[in-house]
Coordinates of C-alpha atoms and ligand atoms in Angstrom, one line a residue:
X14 CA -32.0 -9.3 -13.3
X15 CA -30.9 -10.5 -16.7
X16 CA -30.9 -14.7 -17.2
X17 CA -28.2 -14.7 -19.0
X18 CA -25.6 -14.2 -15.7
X19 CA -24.3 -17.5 -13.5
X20 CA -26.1 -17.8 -10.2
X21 CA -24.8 -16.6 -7.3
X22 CA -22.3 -17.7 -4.2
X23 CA -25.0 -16.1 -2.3
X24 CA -28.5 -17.3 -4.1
X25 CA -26.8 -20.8 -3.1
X26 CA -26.5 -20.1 0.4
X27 CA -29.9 -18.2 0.7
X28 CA -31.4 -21.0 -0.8
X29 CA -29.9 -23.8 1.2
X30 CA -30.7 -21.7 4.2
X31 CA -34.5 -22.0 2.7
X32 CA -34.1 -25.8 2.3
X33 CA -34.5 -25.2 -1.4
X34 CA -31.0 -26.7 -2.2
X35 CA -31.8 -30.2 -3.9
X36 CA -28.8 -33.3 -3.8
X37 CA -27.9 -33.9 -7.7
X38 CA -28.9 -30.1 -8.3
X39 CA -27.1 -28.5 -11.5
X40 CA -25.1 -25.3 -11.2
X41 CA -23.1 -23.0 -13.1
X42 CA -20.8 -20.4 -11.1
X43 CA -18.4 -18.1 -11.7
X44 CA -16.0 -16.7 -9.5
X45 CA -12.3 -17.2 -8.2
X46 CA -9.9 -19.8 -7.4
X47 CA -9.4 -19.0 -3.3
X48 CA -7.3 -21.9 -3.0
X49 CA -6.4 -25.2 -4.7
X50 CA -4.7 -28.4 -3.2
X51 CA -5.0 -32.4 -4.4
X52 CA -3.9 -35.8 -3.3
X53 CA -3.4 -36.9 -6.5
X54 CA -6.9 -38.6 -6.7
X55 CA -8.9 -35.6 -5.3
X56 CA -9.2 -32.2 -5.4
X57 CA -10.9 -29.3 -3.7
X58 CA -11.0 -25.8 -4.9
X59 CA -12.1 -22.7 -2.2
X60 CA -14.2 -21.0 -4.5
X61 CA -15.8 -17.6 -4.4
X62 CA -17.4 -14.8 -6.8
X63 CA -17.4 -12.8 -3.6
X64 CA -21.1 -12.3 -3.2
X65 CA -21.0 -13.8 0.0
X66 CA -18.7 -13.9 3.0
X67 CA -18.2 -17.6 3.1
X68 CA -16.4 -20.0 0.5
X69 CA -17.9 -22.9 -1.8
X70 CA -16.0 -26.2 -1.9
X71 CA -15.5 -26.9 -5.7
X72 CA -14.7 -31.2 -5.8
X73 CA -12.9 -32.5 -8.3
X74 CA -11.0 -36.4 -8.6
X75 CA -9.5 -38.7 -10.9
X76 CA -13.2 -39.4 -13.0
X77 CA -12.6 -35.9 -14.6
X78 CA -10.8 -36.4 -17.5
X79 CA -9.2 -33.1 -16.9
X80 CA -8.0 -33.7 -13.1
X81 CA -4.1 -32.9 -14.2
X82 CA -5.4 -29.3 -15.7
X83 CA -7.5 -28.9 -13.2
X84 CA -4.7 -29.7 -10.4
X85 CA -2.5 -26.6 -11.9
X86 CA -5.6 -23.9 -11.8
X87 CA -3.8 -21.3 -9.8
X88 CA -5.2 -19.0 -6.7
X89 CA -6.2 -15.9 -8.1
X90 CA -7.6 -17.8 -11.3
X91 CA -11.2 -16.7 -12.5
X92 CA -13.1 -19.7 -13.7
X93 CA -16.5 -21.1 -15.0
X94 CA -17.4 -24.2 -12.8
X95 CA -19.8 -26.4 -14.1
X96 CA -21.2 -29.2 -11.5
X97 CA -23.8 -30.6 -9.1
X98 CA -24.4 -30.0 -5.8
X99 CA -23.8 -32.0 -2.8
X100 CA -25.2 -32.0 0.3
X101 CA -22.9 -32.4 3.4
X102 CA -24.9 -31.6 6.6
X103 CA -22.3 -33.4 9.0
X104 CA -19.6 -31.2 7.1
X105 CA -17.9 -27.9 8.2
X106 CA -19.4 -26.5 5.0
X107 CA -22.8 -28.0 4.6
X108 CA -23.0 -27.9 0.8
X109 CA -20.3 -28.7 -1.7
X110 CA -19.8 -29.0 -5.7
X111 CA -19.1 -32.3 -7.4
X112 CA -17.1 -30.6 -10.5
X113 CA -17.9 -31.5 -14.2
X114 CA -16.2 -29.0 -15.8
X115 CA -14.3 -26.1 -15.4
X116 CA -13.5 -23.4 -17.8
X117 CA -10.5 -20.8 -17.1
X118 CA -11.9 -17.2 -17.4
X119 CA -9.1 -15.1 -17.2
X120 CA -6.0 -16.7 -16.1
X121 CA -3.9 -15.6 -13.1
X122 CA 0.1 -15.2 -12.8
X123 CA 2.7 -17.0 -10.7
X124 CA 3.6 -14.0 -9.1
X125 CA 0.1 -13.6 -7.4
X126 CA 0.5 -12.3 -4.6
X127 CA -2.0 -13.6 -2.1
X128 CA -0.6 -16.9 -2.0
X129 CA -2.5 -19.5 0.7
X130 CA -0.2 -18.1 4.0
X131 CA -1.5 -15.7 6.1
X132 CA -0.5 -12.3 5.2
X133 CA 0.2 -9.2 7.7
X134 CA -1.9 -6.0 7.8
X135 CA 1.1 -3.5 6.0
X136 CA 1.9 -6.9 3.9
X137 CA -2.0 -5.6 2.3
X138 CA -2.0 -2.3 2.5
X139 CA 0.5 -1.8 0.0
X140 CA -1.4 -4.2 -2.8
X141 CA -4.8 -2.3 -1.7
X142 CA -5.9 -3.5 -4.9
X143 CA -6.2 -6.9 -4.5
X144 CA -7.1 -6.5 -0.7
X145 CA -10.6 -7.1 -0.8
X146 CA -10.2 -10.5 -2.2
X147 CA -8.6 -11.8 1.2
X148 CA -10.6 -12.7 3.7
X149 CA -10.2 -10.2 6.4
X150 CA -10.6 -7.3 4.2
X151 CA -13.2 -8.8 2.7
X152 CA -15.5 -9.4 6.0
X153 CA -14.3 -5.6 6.9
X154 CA -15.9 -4.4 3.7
X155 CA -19.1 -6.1 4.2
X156 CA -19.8 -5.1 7.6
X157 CA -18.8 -1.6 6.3
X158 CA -21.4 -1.7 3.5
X159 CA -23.9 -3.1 6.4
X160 CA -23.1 0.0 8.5
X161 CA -23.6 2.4 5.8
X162 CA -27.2 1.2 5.6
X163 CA -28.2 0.6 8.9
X164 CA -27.1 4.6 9.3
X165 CA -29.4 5.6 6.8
X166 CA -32.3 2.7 7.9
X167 CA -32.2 4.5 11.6
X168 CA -32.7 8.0 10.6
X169 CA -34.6 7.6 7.5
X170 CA -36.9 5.1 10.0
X171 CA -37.0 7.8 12.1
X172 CA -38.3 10.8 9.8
X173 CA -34.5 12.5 9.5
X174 CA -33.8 13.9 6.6
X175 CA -30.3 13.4 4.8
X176 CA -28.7 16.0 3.6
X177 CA -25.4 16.1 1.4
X178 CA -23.2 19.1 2.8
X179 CA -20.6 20.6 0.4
X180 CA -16.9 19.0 0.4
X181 CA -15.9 22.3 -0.8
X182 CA -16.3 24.9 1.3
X183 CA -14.7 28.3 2.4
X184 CA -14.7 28.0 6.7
X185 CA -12.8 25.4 9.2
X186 CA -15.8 24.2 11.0
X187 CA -13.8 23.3 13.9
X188 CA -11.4 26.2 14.3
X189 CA -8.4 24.3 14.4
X190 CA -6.7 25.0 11.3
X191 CA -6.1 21.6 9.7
X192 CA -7.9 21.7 6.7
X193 CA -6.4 21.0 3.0
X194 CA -6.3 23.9 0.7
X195 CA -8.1 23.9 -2.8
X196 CA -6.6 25.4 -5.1
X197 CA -7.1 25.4 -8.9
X198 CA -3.8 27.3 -10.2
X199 CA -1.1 27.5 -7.8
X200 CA -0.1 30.7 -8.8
X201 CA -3.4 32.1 -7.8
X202 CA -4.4 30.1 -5.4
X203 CA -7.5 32.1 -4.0
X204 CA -8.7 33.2 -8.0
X205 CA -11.1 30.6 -9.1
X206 CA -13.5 30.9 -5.6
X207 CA -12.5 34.5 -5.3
X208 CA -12.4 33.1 -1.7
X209 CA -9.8 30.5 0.6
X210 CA -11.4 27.4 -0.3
X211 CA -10.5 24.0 1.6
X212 CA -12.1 20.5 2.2
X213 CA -14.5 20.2 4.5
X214 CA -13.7 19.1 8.1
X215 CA -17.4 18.7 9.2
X216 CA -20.8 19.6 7.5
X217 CA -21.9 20.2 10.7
X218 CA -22.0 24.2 10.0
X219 CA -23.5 23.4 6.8
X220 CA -26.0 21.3 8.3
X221 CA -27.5 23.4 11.0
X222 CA -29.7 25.8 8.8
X223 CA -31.3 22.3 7.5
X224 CA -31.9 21.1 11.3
X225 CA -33.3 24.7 11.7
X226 CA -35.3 23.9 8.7
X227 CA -36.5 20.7 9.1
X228 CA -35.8 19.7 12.7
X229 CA -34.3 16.6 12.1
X230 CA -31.7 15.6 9.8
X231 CA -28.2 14.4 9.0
X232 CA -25.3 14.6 6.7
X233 CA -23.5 11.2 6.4
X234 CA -20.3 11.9 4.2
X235 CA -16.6 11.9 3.8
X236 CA -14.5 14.9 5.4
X237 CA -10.9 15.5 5.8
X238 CA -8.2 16.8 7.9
X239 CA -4.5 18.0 7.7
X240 CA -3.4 16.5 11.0
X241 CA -0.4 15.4 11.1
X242 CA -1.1 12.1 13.6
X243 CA 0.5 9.1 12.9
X244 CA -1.8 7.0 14.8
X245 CA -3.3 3.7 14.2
X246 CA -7.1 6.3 15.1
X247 CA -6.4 8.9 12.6
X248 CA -6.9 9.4 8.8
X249 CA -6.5 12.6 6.7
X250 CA -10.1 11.3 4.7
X251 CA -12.3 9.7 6.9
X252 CA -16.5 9.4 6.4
X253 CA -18.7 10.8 9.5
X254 CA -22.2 10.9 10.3
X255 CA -23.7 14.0 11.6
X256 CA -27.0 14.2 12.7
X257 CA -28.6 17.9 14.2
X258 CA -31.9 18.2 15.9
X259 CA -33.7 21.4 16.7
X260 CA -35.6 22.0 19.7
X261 CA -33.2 19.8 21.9
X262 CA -30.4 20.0 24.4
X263 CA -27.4 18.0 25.8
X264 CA -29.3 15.1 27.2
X265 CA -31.2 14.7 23.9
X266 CA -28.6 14.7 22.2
X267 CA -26.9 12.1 24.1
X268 CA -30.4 10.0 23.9
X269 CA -30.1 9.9 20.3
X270 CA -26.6 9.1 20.0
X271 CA -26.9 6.0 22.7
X272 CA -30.1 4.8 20.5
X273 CA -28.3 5.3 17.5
X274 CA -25.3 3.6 18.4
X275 CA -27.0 0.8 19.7
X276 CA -29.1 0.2 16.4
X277 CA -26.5 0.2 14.6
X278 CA -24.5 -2.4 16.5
X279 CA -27.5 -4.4 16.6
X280 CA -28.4 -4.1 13.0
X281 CA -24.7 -5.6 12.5
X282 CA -25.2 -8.6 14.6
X283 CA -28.0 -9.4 13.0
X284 CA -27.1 -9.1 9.1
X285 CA -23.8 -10.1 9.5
X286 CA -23.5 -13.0 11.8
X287 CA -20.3 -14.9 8.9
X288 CA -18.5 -11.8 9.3
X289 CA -18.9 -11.2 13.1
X290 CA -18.3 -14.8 13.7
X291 CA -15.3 -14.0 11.6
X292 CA -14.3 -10.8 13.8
X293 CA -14.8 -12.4 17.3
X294 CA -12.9 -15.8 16.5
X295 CA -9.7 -14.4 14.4
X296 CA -9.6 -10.8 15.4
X297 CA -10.5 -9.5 18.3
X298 CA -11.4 -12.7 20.8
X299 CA -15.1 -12.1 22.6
X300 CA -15.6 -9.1 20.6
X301 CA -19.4 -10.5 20.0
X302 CA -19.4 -10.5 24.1
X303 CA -18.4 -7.0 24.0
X304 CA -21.1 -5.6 21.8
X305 CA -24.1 -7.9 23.4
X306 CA -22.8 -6.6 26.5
X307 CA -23.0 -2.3 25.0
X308 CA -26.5 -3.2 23.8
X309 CA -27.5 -4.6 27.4
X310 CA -25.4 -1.8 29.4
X311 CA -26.5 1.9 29.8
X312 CA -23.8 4.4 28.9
X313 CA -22.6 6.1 31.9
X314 CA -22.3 9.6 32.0
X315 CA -19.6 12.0 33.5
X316 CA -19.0 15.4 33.8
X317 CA -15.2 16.2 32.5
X318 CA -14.4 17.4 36.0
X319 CA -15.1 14.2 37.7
X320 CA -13.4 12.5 34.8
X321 CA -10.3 14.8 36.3
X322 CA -10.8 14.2 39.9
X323 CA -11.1 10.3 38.6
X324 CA -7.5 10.6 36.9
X325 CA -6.0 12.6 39.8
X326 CA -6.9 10.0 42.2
X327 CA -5.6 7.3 39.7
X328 CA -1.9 9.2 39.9
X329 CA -2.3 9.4 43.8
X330 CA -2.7 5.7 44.2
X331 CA -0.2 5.5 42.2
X332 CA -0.8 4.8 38.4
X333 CA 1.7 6.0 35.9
X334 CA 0.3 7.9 32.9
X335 CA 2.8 9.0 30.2
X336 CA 1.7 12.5 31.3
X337 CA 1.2 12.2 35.1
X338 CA 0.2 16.2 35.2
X339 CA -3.3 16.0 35.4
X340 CA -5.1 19.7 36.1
X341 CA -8.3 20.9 35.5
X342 CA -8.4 22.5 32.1
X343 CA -6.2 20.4 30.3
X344 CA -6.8 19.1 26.8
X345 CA -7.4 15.1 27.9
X346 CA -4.7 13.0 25.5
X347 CA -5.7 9.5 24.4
X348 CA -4.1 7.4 27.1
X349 CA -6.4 9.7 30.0
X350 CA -9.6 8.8 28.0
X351 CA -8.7 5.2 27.9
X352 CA -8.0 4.9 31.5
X353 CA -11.8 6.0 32.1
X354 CA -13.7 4.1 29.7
X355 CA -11.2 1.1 30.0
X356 CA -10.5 1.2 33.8
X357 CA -12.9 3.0 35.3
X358 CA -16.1 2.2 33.3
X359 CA -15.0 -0.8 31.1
X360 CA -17.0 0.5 28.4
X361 CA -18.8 3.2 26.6
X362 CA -18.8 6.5 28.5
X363 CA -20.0 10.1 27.8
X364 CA -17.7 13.1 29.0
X365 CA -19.7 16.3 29.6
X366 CA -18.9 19.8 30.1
X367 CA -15.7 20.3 29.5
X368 CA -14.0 23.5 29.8
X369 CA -15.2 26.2 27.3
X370 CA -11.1 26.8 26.0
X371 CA -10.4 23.8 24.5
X372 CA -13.6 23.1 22.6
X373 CA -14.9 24.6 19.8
X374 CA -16.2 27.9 19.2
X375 CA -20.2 26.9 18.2
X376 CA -21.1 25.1 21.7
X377 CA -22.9 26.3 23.9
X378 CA -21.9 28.2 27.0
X379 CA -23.0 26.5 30.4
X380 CA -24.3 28.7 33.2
X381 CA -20.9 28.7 35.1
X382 CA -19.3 30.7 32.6
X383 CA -16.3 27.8 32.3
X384 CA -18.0 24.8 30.8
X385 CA -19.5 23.9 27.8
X386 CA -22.6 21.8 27.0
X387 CA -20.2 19.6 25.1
X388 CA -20.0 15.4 25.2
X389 CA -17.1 12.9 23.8
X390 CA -18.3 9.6 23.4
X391 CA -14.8 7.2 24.6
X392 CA -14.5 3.6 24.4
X393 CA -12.2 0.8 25.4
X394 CA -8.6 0.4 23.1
X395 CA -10.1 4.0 20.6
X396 CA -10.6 6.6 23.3
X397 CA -12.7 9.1 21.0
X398 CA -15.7 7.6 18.7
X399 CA -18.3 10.5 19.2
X400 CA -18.0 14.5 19.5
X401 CA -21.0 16.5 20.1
X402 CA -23.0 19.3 21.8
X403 CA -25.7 22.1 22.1
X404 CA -24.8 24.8 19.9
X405 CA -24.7 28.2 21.4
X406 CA -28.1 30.2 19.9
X407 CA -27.4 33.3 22.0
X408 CA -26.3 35.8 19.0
X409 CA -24.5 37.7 21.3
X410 CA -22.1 35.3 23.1
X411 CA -21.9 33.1 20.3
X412 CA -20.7 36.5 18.6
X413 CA -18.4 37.2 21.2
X414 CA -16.7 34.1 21.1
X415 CA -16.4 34.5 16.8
X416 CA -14.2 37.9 17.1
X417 CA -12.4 36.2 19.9
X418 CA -11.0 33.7 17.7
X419 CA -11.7 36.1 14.4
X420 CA -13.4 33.9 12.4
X421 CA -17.0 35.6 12.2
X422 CA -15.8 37.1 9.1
X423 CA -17.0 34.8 6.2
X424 CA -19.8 33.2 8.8
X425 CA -21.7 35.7 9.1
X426 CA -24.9 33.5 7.9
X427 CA -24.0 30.9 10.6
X428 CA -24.7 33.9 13.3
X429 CA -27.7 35.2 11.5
X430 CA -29.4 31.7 12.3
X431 CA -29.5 32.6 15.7
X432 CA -31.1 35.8 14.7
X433 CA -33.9 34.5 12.4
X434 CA -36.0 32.1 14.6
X435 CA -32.9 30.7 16.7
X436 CA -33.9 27.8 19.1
X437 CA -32.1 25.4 21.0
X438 CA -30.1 22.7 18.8
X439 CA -27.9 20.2 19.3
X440 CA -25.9 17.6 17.6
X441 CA -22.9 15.0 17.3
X442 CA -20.3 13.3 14.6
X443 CA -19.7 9.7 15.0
X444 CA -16.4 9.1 13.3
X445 CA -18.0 5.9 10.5
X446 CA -14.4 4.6 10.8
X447 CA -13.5 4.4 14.1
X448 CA -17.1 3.0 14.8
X449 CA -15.6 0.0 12.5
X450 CA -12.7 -0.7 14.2
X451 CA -14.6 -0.8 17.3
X452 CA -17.2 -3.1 16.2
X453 CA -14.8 -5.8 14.4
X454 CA -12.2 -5.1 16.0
X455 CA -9.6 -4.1 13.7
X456 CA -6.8 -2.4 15.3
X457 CA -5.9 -0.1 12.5
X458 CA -8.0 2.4 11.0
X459 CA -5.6 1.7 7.3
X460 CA -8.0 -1.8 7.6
X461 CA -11.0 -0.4 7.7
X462 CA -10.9 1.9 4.6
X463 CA -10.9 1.0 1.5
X464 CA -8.2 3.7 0.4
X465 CA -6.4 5.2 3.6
X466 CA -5.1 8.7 3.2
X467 CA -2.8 9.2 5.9
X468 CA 0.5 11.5 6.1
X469 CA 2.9 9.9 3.7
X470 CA 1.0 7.7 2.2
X471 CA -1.1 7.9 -1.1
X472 CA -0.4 4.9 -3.2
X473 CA -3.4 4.0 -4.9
Ligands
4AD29 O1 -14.9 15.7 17.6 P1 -14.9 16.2 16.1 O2 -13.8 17.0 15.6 O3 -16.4 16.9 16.0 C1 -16.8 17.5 14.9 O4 -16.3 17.6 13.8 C2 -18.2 18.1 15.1 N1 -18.4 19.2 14.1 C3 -19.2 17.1 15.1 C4 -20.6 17.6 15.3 O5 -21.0 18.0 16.4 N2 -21.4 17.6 14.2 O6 -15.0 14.9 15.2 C5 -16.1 13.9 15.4 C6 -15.6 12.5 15.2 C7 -14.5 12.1 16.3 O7 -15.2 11.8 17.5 C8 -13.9 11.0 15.7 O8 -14.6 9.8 15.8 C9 -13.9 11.3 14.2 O9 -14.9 12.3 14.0 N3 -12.6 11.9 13.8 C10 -11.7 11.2 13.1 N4 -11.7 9.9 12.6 C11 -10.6 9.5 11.9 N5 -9.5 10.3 11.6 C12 -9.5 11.5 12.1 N6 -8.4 12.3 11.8 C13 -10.6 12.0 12.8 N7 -10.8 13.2 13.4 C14 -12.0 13.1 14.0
MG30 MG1 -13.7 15.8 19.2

């Protein structure tokens, strides 16, 4: 790294971590003005250049010279500190800054609007921009960034190979008709592909001839979908992982995902113990309980139609569901999954085999003719975190179920895989946002992107 840049918030705390910190020690920083406040004879500035979760005390008093100019630096101000550090062991923040001198980088405006008082959630989301400089957001964004790597840490550990799928692309992997059209003239709108092009909803499609390739892999990526849900769970652009592995069924594939999912969580804990502290003190109380507790825990595993016999017994003794009309066949909404994994297991839970008409089209067909080899991954306050399942590789029922719901047309290469050396397969997406909200906490997935795209709302 060049010389010529400041040292780091973070090469501090690494190397007072390491002991290496010495009393008297002279630094240079630059960063921003958090927060400033005075007695009139001292001063302390919350200072941060954001490399690291946690805030430096910058201390200035009355032996400065420039303790009136200093007094006025506003929050939001970016700033060249000058000073030595101070070691305060018995303190809340073991190191501190005796000031010397301060230079003002770039100043900042009155009308700044992350002023010292808490702000609300919505109060953010509309300046997205400056977001990331308040605390919350900021801890959000670093444990996103840690998630992100421990993803590619467990498969690429593992010998999977990573695989970018197309955003562009011509089928609805799902079936269910919410994609977003692309379109390059209005006027024309299917001209420049020659073909109906949309963003992708999955690369799972796209990602199967690489599985059937290379046996293991994944495509880690952002996908999109036209729903219109205004929930706090759904976003129109939201990133998913989606791994694929050939020569392995149902249970595999709900081996891999338990694994996975608790790698990652531990990965979390580990490298991001500011943050989580963070998380499980002003977000979501015993939220480090909860994920110790995953990690220790076994996911239990149900068949949909117990799940059903679970939630019909729940009605008879007398619980009140928003829809009470529980049958076997129905589409299961967000409140039914939450009574199971909240109630029932209090905690992860997989939900096998569910009926073969309301899943899609590419899983495989179970020996009764009705079910599916299909599991949902629920948890506590999301319902939903995980889809997956064995793919169908018989060419002829999985076929028969394409001109069913006419869509072999254009997928005709996803059929001839089961043609050319077709084996068993199987695979899952793990929605990379929801995971976040259920590992810090945060009740809204708006929080957890950097961006949200959500129906009526594109601001930035
Ligand atoms: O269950 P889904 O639709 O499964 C698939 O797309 C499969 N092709 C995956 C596969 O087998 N390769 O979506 C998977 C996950 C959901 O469990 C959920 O976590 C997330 O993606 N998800 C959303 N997250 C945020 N906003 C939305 N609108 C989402 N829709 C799905
Ligand atoms: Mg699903």
């Amino acid at each position: 790294m060049s010389q010529k840049r400041s040292l780091t918030n973070r090469k501090l705390f690494l190397d007072f971590y390491d002991k290496k910190l010495s009393e008297g020690q002279e630094v240079t920083l630059e960063g921003w003005v958090r927060t400033n406040r005075d007695n009139g004879s001292v001063g302390f500035i919350e200072f941060n250049d954001g490399s690291h979760f946690k805030n430096i005390q910058l201390v200035y008093s009355k032996e400065n010279s420039n303790f009136e100019d200093f007094s006025h630096i506003r929050y939001g101000t970016a700033i060249e500190v000058l000073g030595n550090i101070r070691l305060t062991p018995e303190m809340k923040q073991p190191f501190e800054i005796a000031v010397k001198n301060i230079n003002i980088l770039g100043e900042c405006s009155e009308d700044y609007p992350l002023q010292k008082k808490r702000h609300t959630f919505e109060f953010l989301r509309d300046i997205a921009y400056l977001r990331p400089r308040s605390n919350t957001f900021n801890a959000v964004n670093r444990v996103r960034n840690a998630l992100a790597f421990a993803i590619h840490t467990y498969f690429q550990e593992r010998g999977f190979i990573y695989v970018h799928t197309p955003i562009i692309t011509a089928n609805d992997a799902e079936g269910a008709g919410q994609v977003f059209h692309v379109i390059a003239d209005p006027k024309k709108p299917t001209e420049f592909f020659n073909a109906n092009a949309c963003l992708t909803v999955s690369g799972q499609l796209h990602v199967e001839p690489f599985a059937l390739a290379f046996r293991d892999v994944y495509t880690f990526g952002p996908t999109f979908r036209a729903e219109n849900s205004n929930t706090n769970r759904h976003a129109s652009e939201f990133w998913m992982i989606e791994p694929e592995i050939a020569f392995a069924d149902l249970e595999d594939d709900m081996d891999l995902i338990e694994s996975f999912l608790k790698f990652i969580i531990k990965y979390v804990i580990d490298k991001c113990p500011d943050e989580m502290n963070f998380f499980n003190t002003m977000i979501e109380k015993g939220v480090l309980d909860k994920l110790n507790n995953v990690l220790k825990t076994p996911f239990r595993r149900m068949t949909y139609t117990e799940g059903i016999e679970l939630l019909q017994k729940a009605v008879k003794g007398g619980h009140k569901f928003e829809n009470n009309d529980i049958f076997w066949g129905m589409d299961l909404q967000s409140e039914h999954e939450r009574y199971l994994t909240e109630e029932i297991v209090k905690g992860p839970v997989f939900l096998t085999d569910y009926p073969k008409e309301i899943k899609a089209f590419y899983m495989k067909l179970n020996d009764d003719n009705k079910t599916v080899a299909a599991c949902d991954l629920l948890v506590p306050k999301e319902g939903e975190i995980v889809g997956g399942s064995q793919r169908e590789e018989d060419y002829d029922k999985l076929q028969a179920k394409m001109r069913e719901l006419g869509n072999e047309e254009g997928l005709e290469w996803y059929l001839n895989l089961r043609k050319f050396g077709g084996c068993k397969h199987a695979g899952f997406g793990l929605g990379f946002d929801r995971l976040l909200m259920y590992i810090t906490g945060m009740q809204n997935i708006r929080d957890t992107e950097p961006y949200p795209r959500t129906p009526g709302g594109l601001k930035y």
